[in-house]
N, CA and C atoms as an extended XYZ file, in Angstrom:
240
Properties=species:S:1:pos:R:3:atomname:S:1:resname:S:1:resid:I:1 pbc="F F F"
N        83.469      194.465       77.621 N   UNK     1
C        83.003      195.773       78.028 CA  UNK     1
C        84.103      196.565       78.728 C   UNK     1
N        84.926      196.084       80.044 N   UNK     2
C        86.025      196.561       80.054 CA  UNK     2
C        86.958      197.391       79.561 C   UNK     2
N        87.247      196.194       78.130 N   UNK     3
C        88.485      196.468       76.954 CA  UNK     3
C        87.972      197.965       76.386 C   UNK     3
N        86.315      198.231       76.394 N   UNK     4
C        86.255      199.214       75.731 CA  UNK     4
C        86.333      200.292       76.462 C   UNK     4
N        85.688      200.183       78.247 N   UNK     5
C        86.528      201.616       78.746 CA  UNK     5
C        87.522      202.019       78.572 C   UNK     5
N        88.382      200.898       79.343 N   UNK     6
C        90.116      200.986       79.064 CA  UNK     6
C        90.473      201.947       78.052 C   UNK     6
N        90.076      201.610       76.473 N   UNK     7
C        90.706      201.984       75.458 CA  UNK     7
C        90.193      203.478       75.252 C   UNK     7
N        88.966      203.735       75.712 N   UNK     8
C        88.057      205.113       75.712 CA  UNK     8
C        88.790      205.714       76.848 C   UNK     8
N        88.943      205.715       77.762 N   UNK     9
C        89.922      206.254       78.653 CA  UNK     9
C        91.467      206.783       78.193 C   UNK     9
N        91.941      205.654       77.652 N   UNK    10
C        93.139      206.249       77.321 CA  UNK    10
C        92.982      207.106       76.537 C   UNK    10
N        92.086      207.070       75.578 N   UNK    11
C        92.235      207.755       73.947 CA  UNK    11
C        91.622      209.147       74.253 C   UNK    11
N        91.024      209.240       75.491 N   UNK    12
C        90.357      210.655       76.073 CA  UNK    12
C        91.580      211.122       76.831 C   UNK    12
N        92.086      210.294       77.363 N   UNK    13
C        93.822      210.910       78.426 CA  UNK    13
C        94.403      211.636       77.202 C   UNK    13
N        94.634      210.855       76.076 N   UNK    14
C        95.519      210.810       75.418 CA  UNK    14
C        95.389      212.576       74.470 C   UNK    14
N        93.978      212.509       74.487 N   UNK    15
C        93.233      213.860       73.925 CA  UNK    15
C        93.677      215.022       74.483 C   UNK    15
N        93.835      214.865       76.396 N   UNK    16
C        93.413      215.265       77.402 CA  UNK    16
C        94.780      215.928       77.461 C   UNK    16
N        95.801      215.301       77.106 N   UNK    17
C        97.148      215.622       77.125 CA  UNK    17
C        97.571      216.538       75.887 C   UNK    17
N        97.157      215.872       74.823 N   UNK    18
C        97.569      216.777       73.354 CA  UNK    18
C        96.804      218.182       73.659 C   UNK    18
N        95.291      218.454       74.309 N   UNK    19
C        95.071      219.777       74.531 CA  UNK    19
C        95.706      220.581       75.707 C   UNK    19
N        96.464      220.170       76.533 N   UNK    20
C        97.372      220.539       77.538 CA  UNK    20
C        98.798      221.220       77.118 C   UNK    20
N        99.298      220.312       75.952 N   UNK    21
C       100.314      220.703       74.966 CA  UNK    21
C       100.171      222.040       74.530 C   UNK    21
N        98.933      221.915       73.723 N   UNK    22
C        98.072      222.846       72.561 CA  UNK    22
C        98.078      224.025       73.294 C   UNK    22
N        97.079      223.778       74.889 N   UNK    23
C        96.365      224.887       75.307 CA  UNK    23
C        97.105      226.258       75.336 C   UNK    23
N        98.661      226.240       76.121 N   UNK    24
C        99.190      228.031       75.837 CA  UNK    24
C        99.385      228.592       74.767 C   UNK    24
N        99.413      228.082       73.567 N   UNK    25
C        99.263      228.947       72.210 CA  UNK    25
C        97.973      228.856       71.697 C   UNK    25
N        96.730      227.825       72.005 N   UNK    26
C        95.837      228.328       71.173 CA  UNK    26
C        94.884      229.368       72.246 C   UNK    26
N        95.465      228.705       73.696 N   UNK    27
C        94.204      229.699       74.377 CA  UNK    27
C        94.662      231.241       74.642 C   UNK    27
N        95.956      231.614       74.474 N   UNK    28
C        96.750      232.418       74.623 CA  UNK    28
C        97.484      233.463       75.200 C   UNK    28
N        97.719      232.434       76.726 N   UNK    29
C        98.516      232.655       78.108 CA  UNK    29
C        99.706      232.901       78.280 C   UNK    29
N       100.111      232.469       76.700 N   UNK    30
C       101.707      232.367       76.301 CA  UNK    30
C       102.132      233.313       75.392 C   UNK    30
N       102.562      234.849       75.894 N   UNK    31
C       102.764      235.481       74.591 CA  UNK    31
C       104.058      234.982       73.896 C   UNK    31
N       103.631      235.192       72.363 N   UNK    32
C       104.174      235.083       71.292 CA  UNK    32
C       105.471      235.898       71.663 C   UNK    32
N       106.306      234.875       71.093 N   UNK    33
C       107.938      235.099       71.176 CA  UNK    33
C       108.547      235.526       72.574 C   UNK    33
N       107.691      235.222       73.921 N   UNK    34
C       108.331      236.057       75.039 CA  UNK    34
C       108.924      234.006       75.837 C   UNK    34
N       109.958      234.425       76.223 N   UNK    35
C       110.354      233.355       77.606 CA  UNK    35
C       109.069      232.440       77.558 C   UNK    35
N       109.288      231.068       77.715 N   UNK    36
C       108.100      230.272       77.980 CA  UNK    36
C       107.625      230.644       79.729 C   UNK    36
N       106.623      230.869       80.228 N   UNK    37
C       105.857      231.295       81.517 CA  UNK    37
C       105.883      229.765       82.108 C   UNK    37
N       105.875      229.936       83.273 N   UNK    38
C       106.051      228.939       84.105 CA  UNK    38
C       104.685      227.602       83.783 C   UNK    38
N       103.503      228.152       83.871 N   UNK    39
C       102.301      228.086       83.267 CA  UNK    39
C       102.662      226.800       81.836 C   UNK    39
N       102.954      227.585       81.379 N   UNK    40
C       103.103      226.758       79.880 CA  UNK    40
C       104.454      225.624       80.054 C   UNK    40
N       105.480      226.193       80.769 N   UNK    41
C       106.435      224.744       81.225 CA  UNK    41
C       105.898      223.802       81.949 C   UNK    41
N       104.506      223.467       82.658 N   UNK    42
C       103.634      222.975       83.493 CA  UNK    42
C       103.054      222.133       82.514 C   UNK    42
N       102.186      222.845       81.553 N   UNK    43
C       101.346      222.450       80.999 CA  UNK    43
C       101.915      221.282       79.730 C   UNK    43
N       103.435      221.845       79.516 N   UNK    44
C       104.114      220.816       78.137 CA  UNK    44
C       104.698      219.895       79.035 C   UNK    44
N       105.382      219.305       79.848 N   UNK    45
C       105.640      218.572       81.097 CA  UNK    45
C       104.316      217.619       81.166 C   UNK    45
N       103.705      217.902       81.550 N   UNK    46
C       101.931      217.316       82.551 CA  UNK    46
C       101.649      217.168       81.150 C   UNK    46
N       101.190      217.438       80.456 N   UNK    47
C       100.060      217.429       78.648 CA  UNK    47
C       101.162      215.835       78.118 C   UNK    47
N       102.875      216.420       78.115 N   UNK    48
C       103.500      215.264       77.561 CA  UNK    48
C       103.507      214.058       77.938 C   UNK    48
N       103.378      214.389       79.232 N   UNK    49
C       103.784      212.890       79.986 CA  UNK    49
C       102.364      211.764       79.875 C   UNK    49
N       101.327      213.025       79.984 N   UNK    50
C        99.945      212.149       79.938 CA  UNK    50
C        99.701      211.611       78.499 C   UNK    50
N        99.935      212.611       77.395 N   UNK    51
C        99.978      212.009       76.410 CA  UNK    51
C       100.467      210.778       76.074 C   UNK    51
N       102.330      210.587       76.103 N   UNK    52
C       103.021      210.120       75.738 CA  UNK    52
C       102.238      208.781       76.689 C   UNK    52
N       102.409      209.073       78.002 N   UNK    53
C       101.720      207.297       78.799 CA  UNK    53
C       100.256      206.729       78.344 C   UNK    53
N        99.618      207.598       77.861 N   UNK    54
C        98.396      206.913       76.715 CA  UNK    54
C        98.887      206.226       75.677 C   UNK    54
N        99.243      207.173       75.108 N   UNK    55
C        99.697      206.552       74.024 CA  UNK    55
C       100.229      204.852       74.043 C   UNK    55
N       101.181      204.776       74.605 N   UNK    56
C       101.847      203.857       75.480 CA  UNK    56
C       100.944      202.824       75.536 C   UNK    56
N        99.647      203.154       76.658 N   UNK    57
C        98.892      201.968       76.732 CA  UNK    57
C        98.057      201.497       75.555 C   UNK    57
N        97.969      202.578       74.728 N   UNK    58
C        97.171      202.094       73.511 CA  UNK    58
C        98.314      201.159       72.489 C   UNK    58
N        99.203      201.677       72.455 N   UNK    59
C       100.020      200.823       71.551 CA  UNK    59
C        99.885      199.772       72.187 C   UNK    59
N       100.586      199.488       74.104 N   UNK    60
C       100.198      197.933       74.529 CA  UNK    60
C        99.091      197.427       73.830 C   UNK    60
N        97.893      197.871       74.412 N   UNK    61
C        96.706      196.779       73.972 CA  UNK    61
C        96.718      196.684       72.673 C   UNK    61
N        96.986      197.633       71.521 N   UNK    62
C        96.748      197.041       70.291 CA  UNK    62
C        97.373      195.840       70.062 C   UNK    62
N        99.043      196.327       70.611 N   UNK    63
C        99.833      194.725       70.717 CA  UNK    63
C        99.141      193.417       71.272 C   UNK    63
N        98.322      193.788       72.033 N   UNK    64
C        98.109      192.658       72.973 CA  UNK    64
C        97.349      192.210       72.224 C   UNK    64
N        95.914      192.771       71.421 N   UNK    65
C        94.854      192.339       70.816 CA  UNK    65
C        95.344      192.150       69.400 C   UNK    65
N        96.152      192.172       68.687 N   UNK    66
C        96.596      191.799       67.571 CA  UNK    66
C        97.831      190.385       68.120 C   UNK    66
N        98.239      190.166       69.042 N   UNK    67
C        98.788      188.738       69.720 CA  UNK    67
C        97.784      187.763       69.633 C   UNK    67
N        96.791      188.113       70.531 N   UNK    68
C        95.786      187.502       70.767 CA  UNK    68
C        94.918      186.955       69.547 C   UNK    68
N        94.801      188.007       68.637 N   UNK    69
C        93.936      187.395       67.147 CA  UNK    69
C        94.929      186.703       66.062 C   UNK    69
N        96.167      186.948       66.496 N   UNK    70
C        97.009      186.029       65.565 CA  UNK    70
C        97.280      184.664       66.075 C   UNK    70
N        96.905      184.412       66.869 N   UNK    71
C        97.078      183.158       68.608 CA  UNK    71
C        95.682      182.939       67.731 C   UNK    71
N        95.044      183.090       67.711 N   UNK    72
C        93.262      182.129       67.453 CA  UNK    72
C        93.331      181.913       66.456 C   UNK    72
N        94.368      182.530       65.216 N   UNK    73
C        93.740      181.970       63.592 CA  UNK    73
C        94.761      181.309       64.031 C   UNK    73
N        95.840      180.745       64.643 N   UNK    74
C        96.866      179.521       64.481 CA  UNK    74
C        96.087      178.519       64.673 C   UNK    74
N        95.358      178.992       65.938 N   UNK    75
C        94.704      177.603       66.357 CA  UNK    75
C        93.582      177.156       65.854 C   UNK    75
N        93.240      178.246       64.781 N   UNK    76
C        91.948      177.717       64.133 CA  UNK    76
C        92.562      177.111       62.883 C   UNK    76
N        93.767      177.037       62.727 N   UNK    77
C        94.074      176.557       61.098 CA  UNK    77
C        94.666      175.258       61.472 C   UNK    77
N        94.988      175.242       62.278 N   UNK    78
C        95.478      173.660       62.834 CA  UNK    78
C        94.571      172.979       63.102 C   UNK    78
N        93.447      173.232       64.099 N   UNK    79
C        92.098      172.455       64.065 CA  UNK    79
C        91.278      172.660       63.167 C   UNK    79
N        91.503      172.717       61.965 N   UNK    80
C        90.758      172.758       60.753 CA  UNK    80
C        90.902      172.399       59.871 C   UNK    80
């Protein structure tokens, strides 16, 4: 039950960040073709970092849970 917050958490961070990225051009705080606004250097900074460190943990655990299920068919083919 855990494993599945964990992974729902990140994958909502991870959301949480790509719309942070997104938000000054689709919500449109950022005019088109002017200097990036302080606002939007905030938001690609903070959106990236949260993204990118989700991401991160999701790749860990997949690693971890694809270790882990390749670890049990060893040991199930040897005791079998």
């Amino acid at each position: 039950m855990r494993a599945k917050l964990g992974v729902t958490a990140l994958a909502l961070l991870f959301l949480a960040g790509l719309w942070l990225v997104a938000a000054p051009f689709v919500v449109g705080y950022q005019p088109r073709g002017a200097a990036l606004t302080a606002a939007t250097v905030n938001d690609l900074w903070i959106g990236g970092a949260l993204a990118g460190g989700s991401f991160l943990g999701l790749v860990w655990y997949a690693a971890d849970l694809l270790h882990e299920l390749t670890t049990r068919r060893g040991k199930l083919r040897r005791s079998g």
